[in-house]
Amino acid sequence: MCGIAIVVCGVRIELSTLASFLSAPEPPFERLQVSVEDVKVVLSQRGPDSVGEKTIHLRPDVPNCAQESATLSVVEAGEETYKLEETTLLGELHFIGSTLQLRGTSPIRQPLVDSSGNILAYNGEVFGGIELNSYDNDTEVLLKSLEKAKSLVPDVLSMIKGPWAIIYWQESSRTLWFGKDAFGRRSLLVHWPTVEDPRFLLSSVSPAASVAHGSDAENGNRGHRFWEELPCGVYSISFGVSESGLCIHGEVTKHEWRNPIWKELIEWERKSVAPRPEDLSTSSLSGFQEEGDNAVSTSSGLAQTVLVVLKESVRRRTSLHNIFQGEKEVVPVAVLFSGGLDSMILAALLDQCLDPIYEVDLLNVSFDGPNAPDRISAKAGIKELKTIAPLRSWKLVEINADLSKLTFETKRVMSLINPADTYMDLNIGTALWLAARGDGWIHEESDNQAVEEDNRRVKYKSDARILLVGAGADEQCAGYGRHRTKYRNGSWVALDQEMKLDMQRIWKRNLGRDDRCIADNGKEGRFPFLDEDVIKTLLDIPLWEIVDLEQPSGKGDKKILRQVAKLLGLHEVAKMPKRAIQFGSRIARESNRKNFGSNRAANQASAGSVRFHAPSH
């Protein structure tokens, strides 16, 4: 995981071409002091291996005669000295990059600069689309591909399979390119120029100084957000000089995806939504215990197809590339682990993809000690994993937290989830942040492994830099309670539309927040269920084979994944009902008691959507 940012000042940026993409205007906010140093500090948490920066200045070249137009020249910082406040004719682009290096045999420092003067700050992984060897660093290879592409930058970015966010200066065209992948699996926040702060900023994460304290949960007032989630896509700013030659201007353009697969996945149109009577006769819709031979064959075949692409997705995300600081003793991969369906599938597939010499950390968070539902299911889950994978060394890392004592941590997470600002976001973000930190306890097995009480409890901190997360499974396989409500009120079509809405807004509601909370610990969250091939495979399967909401919870919801679990030998977890992390860890209950007095009071206030009062800085 890396952190990237740019601060652009001294440029008049035209936003009219983005009118349909920008948020509605909000009331003015008090000017927030967001400095380059603030950004560097917060990015260094995401990329602890190195932090670098690069500054260039844009300067109009005044023509010798009236008939000539002013042109724009680029001056690297250090070649000539300017102070921005001394002139209005100078633009500045300040690039910042931090690196968590997971690829490449030589250490790198972002932003990268090539011999042509192009500058790249990249936060992501290239899992396909651009050819890489096991010893290559994907950021270096991408920079070479972009340099060769010249004006075809969107073509190159549309080829990448995997999560990414990018800031790229193309020297030859005086163009700044930026954006993120079609599902927003990597965070990139934007501050569009305003009267109060005319700078243009991009950053992977918000510095604490830019969390406004104008929010008021009691009366519903929301102070203007300094940052917003950049909508998915590829953008460019072309810089030039105004006709008068008195200012530097930039025009923002949003570009279309060049690869048709992205348009298909973004539109998320399922061909087979509502079953016909003859479909039901060959489906497993009527329940597992009543399946005939044909139904078993059909559903098992589809589940096997999903299993194959999911396993390949996990393999892509856990292939251990040659890295300069790599050590065999380090646990390389951990799983955000509740013992539920999604995390159990990921753990079982990880065992099939990862060399048996490596241990696997299973990170489990509880705000109620051994009594939280997720802690109970995690202990049951590790027993089932040991049954199907007895040669693997599994470590259940028990991360216990007391919400009343997390004052510093809560303020930290408030900053990380920004611009999200509800108690639900805060609860989920806190649980993710603590899990990614990996600081907890493990039970060392004694000679008498059958008696858990004989196992010695010791302090343990997971050093795994890769964290597998089950994000995207519920959205694609109808795992939320609202999916059942939509189905009951509007049948299959309403359910399909709700799932489509979930997938089209997952970048804004979930993934940016999750990325920021995980990465703040110098870890990289990877989402196997959101692999391009997995998304397409699930979308191609008839909806009635994905889910059967006529069946009770724990049976018909996420039906296809329950069948995958059975194929993996995970028969117990295949029957478990869905629990969201905020409920399974019991942070929601503790938060409700702390902020509302009780769960009942919180429910009456609709606590999930109530915005908290952010602290002043």
Short mmCIF file of N, CA, C and O in Angstrom, two decimals, residues 354-449:
data_model
loop_
_atom_site.label_atom_id
_atom_site.label_comp_id
_atom_site.label_asym_id
_atom_site.label_seq_id
_atom_site.Cartn_x
_atom_site.Cartn_y
_atom_site.Cartn_z
N LEU A 354 -0.87 -20.56 -0.86
CA LEU A 354 0.34 -20.11 -0.18
C LEU A 354 1.21 -21.30 0.20
O LEU A 354 0.72 -22.33 0.67
N ASP A 355 2.51 -21.14 0.01
CA ASP A 355 3.48 -22.18 0.36
C ASP A 355 3.24 -22.64 1.80
O ASP A 355 3.08 -21.82 2.71
N PRO A 356 3.23 -23.97 2.04
CA PRO A 356 2.94 -24.49 3.39
C PRO A 356 3.94 -24.05 4.46
O PRO A 356 3.65 -24.18 5.65
N ILE A 357 5.11 -23.53 4.06
CA ILE A 357 6.09 -23.11 5.07
C ILE A 357 5.63 -21.88 5.84
O ILE A 357 6.13 -21.61 6.93
N TYR A 358 4.67 -21.16 5.31
CA TYR A 358 4.24 -19.91 5.94
C TYR A 358 3.08 -20.15 6.90
O TYR A 358 2.15 -20.90 6.61
N GLU A 359 3.16 -19.46 8.04
CA GLU A 359 2.01 -19.40 8.93
C GLU A 359 1.01 -18.39 8.38
O GLU A 359 1.35 -17.53 7.57
N VAL A 360 -0.23 -18.48 8.85
CA VAL A 360 -1.27 -17.52 8.45
C VAL A 360 -1.88 -16.92 9.71
O VAL A 360 -2.31 -17.65 10.61
N ASP A 361 -1.89 -15.59 9.77
CA ASP A 361 -2.53 -14.89 10.88
C ASP A 361 -4.00 -14.65 10.56
O ASP A 361 -4.34 -14.13 9.48
N LEU A 362 -4.86 -15.01 11.49
CA LEU A 362 -6.30 -14.76 11.38
C LEU A 362 -6.65 -13.69 12.40
O LEU A 362 -6.62 -13.93 13.61
N LEU A 363 -6.95 -12.48 11.94
CA LEU A 363 -7.10 -11.31 12.81
C LEU A 363 -8.57 -11.13 13.20
O LEU A 363 -9.43 -10.92 12.35
N ASN A 364 -8.83 -11.21 14.50
CA ASN A 364 -10.20 -11.17 14.99
C ASN A 364 -10.35 -10.10 16.07
O ASN A 364 -9.62 -10.10 17.06
N VAL A 365 -11.30 -9.20 15.89
CA VAL A 365 -11.52 -8.08 16.81
C VAL A 365 -12.77 -8.30 17.64
O VAL A 365 -13.81 -8.71 17.12
N SER A 366 -12.65 -8.02 18.94
CA SER A 366 -13.81 -8.14 19.82
C SER A 366 -13.85 -6.97 20.79
O SER A 366 -12.82 -6.58 21.36
N PHE A 367 -15.05 -6.42 20.99
CA PHE A 367 -15.26 -5.39 21.99
C PHE A 367 -16.03 -5.96 23.19
O PHE A 367 -16.53 -5.22 24.03
N ASP A 368 -16.08 -7.29 23.25
CA ASP A 368 -16.74 -7.97 24.36
C ASP A 368 -15.98 -9.24 24.73
O ASP A 368 -16.58 -10.27 25.05
N GLY A 369 -14.66 -9.16 24.64
CA GLY A 369 -13.81 -10.29 25.00
C GLY A 369 -14.22 -11.58 24.32
O GLY A 369 -14.51 -11.60 23.12
N PRO A 370 -14.30 -12.67 25.09
CA PRO A 370 -14.64 -13.97 24.49
C PRO A 370 -16.12 -14.12 24.15
O PRO A 370 -16.52 -15.13 23.56
N ASN A 371 -16.94 -13.12 24.50
CA ASN A 371 -18.39 -13.27 24.34
C ASN A 371 -18.93 -12.70 23.04
O ASN A 371 -20.10 -12.93 22.71
N ALA A 372 -18.12 -11.95 22.30
CA ALA A 372 -18.61 -11.39 21.04
C ALA A 372 -18.89 -12.51 20.05
O ALA A 372 -18.14 -13.50 19.97
N PRO A 373 -19.97 -12.40 19.28
CA PRO A 373 -20.30 -13.46 18.31
C PRO A 373 -19.15 -13.79 17.36
O PRO A 373 -18.91 -14.96 17.04
N ASP A 374 -18.41 -12.76 16.90
CA ASP A 374 -17.31 -13.02 15.98
C ASP A 374 -16.16 -13.77 16.65
O ASP A 374 -15.45 -14.53 15.98
N ARG A 375 -15.95 -13.59 17.95
CA ARG A 375 -14.90 -14.32 18.64
C ARG A 375 -15.30 -15.79 18.78
O ARG A 375 -14.47 -16.69 18.58
N ILE A 376 -16.56 -16.01 19.08
CA ILE A 376 -17.05 -17.39 19.23
C ILE A 376 -16.96 -18.12 17.89
O ILE A 376 -16.47 -19.25 17.81
N SER A 377 -17.42 -17.47 16.81
CA SER A 377 -17.38 -18.12 15.50
C SER A 377 -15.95 -18.27 14.99
O SER A 377 -15.64 -19.23 14.27
N ALA A 378 -15.06 -17.35 15.37
CA ALA A 378 -13.66 -17.46 14.94
C ALA A 378 -13.01 -18.69 15.56
O ALA A 378 -12.24 -19.41 14.90
N LYS A 379 -13.29 -18.95 16.82
CA LYS A 379 -12.71 -20.13 17.48
C LYS A 379 -13.27 -21.41 16.87
O LYS A 379 -12.54 -22.40 16.70
N ALA A 380 -14.55 -21.40 16.53
CA ALA A 380 -15.13 -22.57 15.85
C ALA A 380 -14.54 -22.69 14.45
O ALA A 380 -14.26 -23.81 13.96
N GLY A 381 -14.33 -21.56 13.79
CA GLY A 381 -13.82 -21.57 12.43
C GLY A 381 -12.41 -22.11 12.32
O GLY A 381 -12.09 -22.87 11.39
N ILE A 382 -11.54 -21.75 13.27
CA ILE A 382 -10.17 -22.23 13.19
C ILE A 382 -10.10 -23.74 13.39
O ILE A 382 -9.25 -24.43 12.81
N LYS A 383 -11.01 -24.28 14.19
CA LYS A 383 -11.07 -25.73 14.34
C LYS A 383 -11.45 -26.40 13.02
O LYS A 383 -10.89 -27.44 12.65
N GLU A 384 -12.40 -25.80 12.30
CA GLU A 384 -12.80 -26.37 11.01
C GLU A 384 -11.67 -26.23 9.98
O GLU A 384 -11.44 -27.14 9.18
N LEU A 385 -10.95 -25.12 10.02
CA LEU A 385 -9.81 -24.95 9.11
C LEU A 385 -8.73 -25.98 9.39
O LEU A 385 -8.10 -26.52 8.46
N LYS A 386 -8.48 -26.26 10.65
CA LYS A 386 -7.46 -27.26 11.00
C LYS A 386 -7.87 -28.66 10.54
O LYS A 386 -7.01 -29.50 10.27
N THR A 387 -9.16 -28.87 10.40
CA THR A 387 -9.64 -30.17 9.92
C THR A 387 -9.35 -30.34 8.44
O THR A 387 -8.90 -31.40 8.00
N ILE A 388 -9.58 -29.28 7.64
CA ILE A 388 -9.37 -29.40 6.19
C ILE A 388 -7.94 -29.07 5.78
O ILE A 388 -7.50 -29.43 4.69
N ALA A 389 -7.21 -28.37 6.66
CA ALA A 389 -5.83 -27.99 6.33
C ALA A 389 -4.94 -28.22 7.57
O ALA A 389 -4.44 -27.27 8.17
N PRO A 390 -4.73 -29.47 7.94
CA PRO A 390 -4.00 -29.76 9.19
C PRO A 390 -2.51 -29.43 9.13
O PRO A 390 -1.88 -29.30 10.19
N LEU A 391 -1.94 -29.31 7.94
CA LEU A 391 -0.51 -29.04 7.83
C LEU A 391 -0.18 -27.56 7.95
O LEU A 391 0.98 -27.18 8.13
N ARG A 392 -1.16 -26.72 7.85
CA ARG A 392 -0.95 -25.27 7.94
C ARG A 392 -0.89 -24.84 9.41
O ARG A 392 -1.64 -25.34 10.25
N SER A 393 0.01 -23.91 9.72
CA SER A 393 0.05 -23.32 11.05
C SER A 393 -0.83 -22.07 11.05
O SER A 393 -0.49 -21.06 10.44
N TRP A 394 -1.99 -22.19 11.71
CA TRP A 394 -2.94 -21.08 11.79
C TRP A 394 -2.77 -20.37 13.12
O TRP A 394 -2.68 -21.01 14.17
N LYS A 395 -2.76 -19.05 13.11
CA LYS A 395 -2.68 -18.27 14.34
C LYS A 395 -3.91 -17.38 14.44
O LYS A 395 -4.08 -16.45 13.65
N LEU A 396 -4.76 -17.68 15.41
CA LEU A 396 -5.91 -16.82 15.67
C LEU A 396 -5.43 -15.68 16.59
O LEU A 396 -5.10 -15.91 17.75
N VAL A 397 -5.38 -14.47 16.03
CA VAL A 397 -4.91 -13.31 16.79
C VAL A 397 -6.13 -12.63 17.39
O VAL A 397 -6.95 -12.04 16.68
N GLU A 398 -6.26 -12.74 18.71
CA GLU A 398 -7.41 -12.19 19.42
C GLU A 398 -7.10 -10.75 19.82
O GLU A 398 -6.27 -10.49 20.68
N ILE A 399 -7.79 -9.82 19.17
CA ILE A 399 -7.58 -8.39 19.39
C ILE A 399 -8.75 -7.86 20.21
O ILE A 399 -9.87 -7.74 19.71
N ASN A 400 -8.49 -7.61 21.48
CA ASN A 400 -9.55 -7.17 22.39
C ASN A 400 -9.47 -5.65 22.57
O ASN A 400 -8.38 -5.09 22.70
N ALA A 401 -10.62 -5.01 22.58
CA ALA A 401 -10.65 -3.55 22.69
C ALA A 401 -11.76 -3.13 23.65
O ALA A 401 -12.80 -3.78 23.76
N ASP A 402 -11.50 -2.03 24.35
CA ASP A 402 -12.48 -1.40 25.22
C ASP A 402 -12.76 -0.02 24.64
O ASP A 402 -11.89 0.86 24.68
N LEU A 403 -13.94 0.19 24.09
CA LEU A 403 -14.25 1.42 23.37
C LEU A 403 -14.08 2.65 24.25
O LEU A 403 -13.64 3.71 23.78
N SER A 404 -14.36 2.52 25.54
CA SER A 404 -14.27 3.67 26.44
C SER A 404 -12.84 4.15 26.62
O SER A 404 -12.61 5.28 27.05
N LYS A 405 -11.86 3.31 26.29
CA LYS A 405 -10.45 3.66 26.48
C LYS A 405 -9.76 4.03 25.17
O LYS A 405 -8.55 4.26 25.16
N LEU A 406 -10.52 4.09 24.08
CA LEU A 406 -9.91 4.33 22.77
C LEU A 406 -10.03 5.79 22.34
O LEU A 406 -10.40 6.08 21.21
N THR A 407 -9.71 6.72 23.23
CA THR A 407 -9.88 8.14 22.92
C THR A 407 -8.99 8.56 21.76
O THR A 407 -9.46 9.15 20.77
N PHE A 408 -7.69 8.28 21.86
CA PHE A 408 -6.77 8.66 20.78
C PHE A 408 -7.13 7.93 19.50
O PHE A 408 -7.16 8.52 18.41
N GLU A 409 -7.39 6.63 19.61
CA GLU A 409 -7.69 5.83 18.43
C GLU A 409 -8.96 6.30 17.73
O GLU A 409 -9.02 6.32 16.50
N THR A 410 -9.96 6.69 18.51
CA THR A 410 -11.21 7.15 17.91
C THR A 410 -11.00 8.44 17.12
O THR A 410 -11.51 8.59 16.00
N LYS A 411 -10.22 9.38 17.67
CA LYS A 411 -9.93 10.62 16.94
C LYS A 411 -9.16 10.31 15.66
O LYS A 411 -9.38 10.93 14.62
N ARG A 412 -8.25 9.36 15.75
CA ARG A 412 -7.46 8.98 14.58
C ARG A 412 -8.37 8.43 13.48
O ARG A 412 -8.27 8.81 12.32
N VAL A 413 -9.28 7.55 13.87
CA VAL A 413 -10.17 6.93 12.88
C VAL A 413 -11.15 7.95 12.32
O VAL A 413 -11.50 7.89 11.13
N MET A 414 -11.60 8.90 13.12
CA MET A 414 -12.46 9.97 12.61
C MET A 414 -11.79 10.68 11.44
O MET A 414 -12.43 11.01 10.43
N SER A 415 -10.49 10.92 11.58
CA SER A 415 -9.75 11.57 10.50
C SER A 415 -9.62 10.66 9.29
O SER A 415 -9.75 11.10 8.15
N LEU A 416 -9.40 9.36 9.54
CA LEU A 416 -9.18 8.42 8.45
C LEU A 416 -10.44 8.19 7.61
O LEU A 416 -10.36 8.04 6.39
N ILE A 417 -11.60 8.14 8.25
CA ILE A 417 -12.82 7.84 7.50
C ILE A 417 -13.32 9.07 6.74
O ILE A 417 -14.14 8.94 5.83
N ASN A 418 -12.86 10.26 7.11
CA ASN A 418 -13.25 11.50 6.42
C ASN A 418 -13.08 11.33 4.90
O ASN A 418 -12.05 10.85 4.45
N PRO A 419 -14.11 11.66 4.10
CA PRO A 419 -15.28 12.48 4.40
C PRO A 419 -16.49 11.75 4.96
O PRO A 419 -17.53 12.38 5.18
N ALA A 420 -16.43 10.43 5.15
CA ALA A 420 -17.53 9.74 5.83
C ALA A 420 -17.60 10.24 7.27
O ALA A 420 -16.57 10.52 7.89
N ASP A 421 -18.81 10.35 7.83
CA ASP A 421 -18.91 10.96 9.16
C ASP A 421 -20.10 10.44 9.97
O ASP A 421 -20.64 11.14 10.82
N THR A 422 -20.52 9.20 9.75
CA THR A 422 -21.59 8.64 10.55
C THR A 422 -21.01 7.70 11.61
O THR A 422 -19.88 7.23 11.50
N TYR A 423 -21.81 7.43 12.63
CA TYR A 423 -21.36 6.50 13.68
C TYR A 423 -21.13 5.11 13.11
O TYR A 423 -20.23 4.39 13.56
N MET A 424 -21.91 4.72 12.12
CA MET A 424 -21.68 3.41 11.51
C MET A 424 -20.31 3.35 10.83
O MET A 424 -19.57 2.38 10.98
N ASP A 425 -19.97 4.42 10.09
CA ASP A 425 -18.64 4.47 9.47
C ASP A 425 -17.55 4.44 10.52
O ASP A 425 -16.52 3.76 10.36
N LEU A 426 -17.76 5.17 11.61
CA LEU A 426 -16.76 5.22 12.68
C LEU A 426 -16.60 3.84 13.32
O LEU A 426 -15.47 3.41 13.60
N ASN A 427 -17.70 3.14 13.56
CA ASN A 427 -17.63 1.81 14.16
C ASN A 427 -16.89 0.83 13.26
O ASN A 427 -16.00 0.09 13.71
N ILE A 428 -17.27 0.81 11.99
CA ILE A 428 -16.62 -0.10 11.05
C ILE A 428 -15.14 0.27 10.89
O ILE A 428 -14.26 -0.60 10.91
N GLY A 429 -14.88 1.57 10.75
CA GLY A 429 -13.50 2.02 10.59
C GLY A 429 -12.63 1.66 11.78
O GLY A 429 -11.47 1.26 11.62
N THR A 430 -13.16 1.81 12.98
CA THR A 430 -12.40 1.48 14.19
C THR A 430 -12.07 -0.01 14.24
O THR A 430 -10.94 -0.41 14.54
N ALA A 431 -13.06 -0.85 13.94
CA ALA A 431 -12.82 -2.29 13.94
C ALA A 431 -11.77 -2.68 12.90
O ALA A 431 -10.87 -3.49 13.16
N LEU A 432 -11.85 -2.09 11.71
CA LEU A 432 -10.87 -2.39 10.66
C LEU A 432 -9.48 -1.90 11.04
O LEU A 432 -8.48 -2.60 10.81
N TRP A 433 -9.41 -0.70 11.62
CA TRP A 433 -8.12 -0.14 12.00
C TRP A 433 -7.42 -1.00 13.05
O TRP A 433 -6.23 -1.30 12.95
N LEU A 434 -8.19 -1.45 14.05
CA LEU A 434 -7.62 -2.30 15.09
C LEU A 434 -7.21 -3.66 14.52
O LEU A 434 -6.16 -4.20 14.89
N ALA A 435 -8.02 -4.20 13.62
CA ALA A 435 -7.68 -5.49 13.02
C ALA A 435 -6.39 -5.39 12.22
O ALA A 435 -5.50 -6.24 12.32
N ALA A 436 -6.28 -4.34 11.41
CA ALA A 436 -5.09 -4.18 10.57
C ALA A 436 -3.85 -3.96 11.42
O ALA A 436 -2.75 -4.40 11.05
N ARG A 437 -3.99 -3.30 12.56
CA ARG A 437 -2.84 -3.11 13.45
C ARG A 437 -2.30 -4.46 13.93
O ARG A 437 -1.10 -4.62 14.12
N GLY A 438 -3.22 -5.43 14.13
CA GLY A 438 -2.80 -6.80 14.42
C GLY A 438 -2.19 -7.01 15.78
O GLY A 438 -1.43 -7.96 15.98
N ASP A 439 -2.50 -6.16 16.74
CA ASP A 439 -1.88 -6.21 18.06
C ASP A 439 -2.82 -6.91 19.02
O ASP A 439 -3.83 -6.34 19.45
N GLY A 440 -2.50 -8.17 19.37
CA GLY A 440 -3.41 -8.93 20.22
C GLY A 440 -2.72 -10.07 20.95
O GLY A 440 -1.58 -9.94 21.39
N TRP A 441 -3.44 -11.17 21.06
CA TRP A 441 -2.96 -12.34 21.80
C TRP A 441 -3.17 -13.59 20.95
O TRP A 441 -4.10 -13.68 20.16
N ILE A 442 -2.28 -14.55 21.15
CA ILE A 442 -2.48 -15.88 20.55
C ILE A 442 -2.34 -16.92 21.65
O ILE A 442 -1.77 -16.67 22.71
N HIS A 443 -2.86 -18.11 21.37
CA HIS A 443 -2.71 -19.23 22.29
C HIS A 443 -1.67 -20.17 21.72
O HIS A 443 -1.85 -20.74 20.63
N GLU A 444 -0.57 -20.31 22.42
CA GLU A 444 0.45 -21.27 22.00
C GLU A 444 0.01 -22.66 22.41
O GLU A 444 -0.29 -22.90 23.58
N GLU A 445 -0.02 -23.59 21.47
CA GLU A 445 -0.52 -24.92 21.74
C GLU A 445 0.46 -25.71 22.61
O GLU A 445 1.67 -25.70 22.38
N SER A 446 -0.09 -26.39 23.60
CA SER A 446 0.73 -27.26 24.45
C SER A 446 0.77 -28.66 23.84
O SER A 446 0.20 -28.91 22.78
N ASP A 447 1.44 -29.56 24.52
CA ASP A 447 1.48 -30.94 24.03
C ASP A 447 0.09 -31.56 24.02
O ASP A 447 -0.23 -32.39 23.17
N ASN A 448 -0.74 -31.10 24.95
CA ASN A 448 -2.11 -31.60 25.01
C ASN A 448 -3.01 -30.65 24.22
O ASN A 448 -3.70 -29.81 24.78
N GLN A 449 -2.97 -30.79 22.90
CA GLN A 449 -3.67 -29.83 22.04
C GLN A 449 -5.19 -29.94 22.15
O GLN A 449 -5.91 -29.05 21.75
#
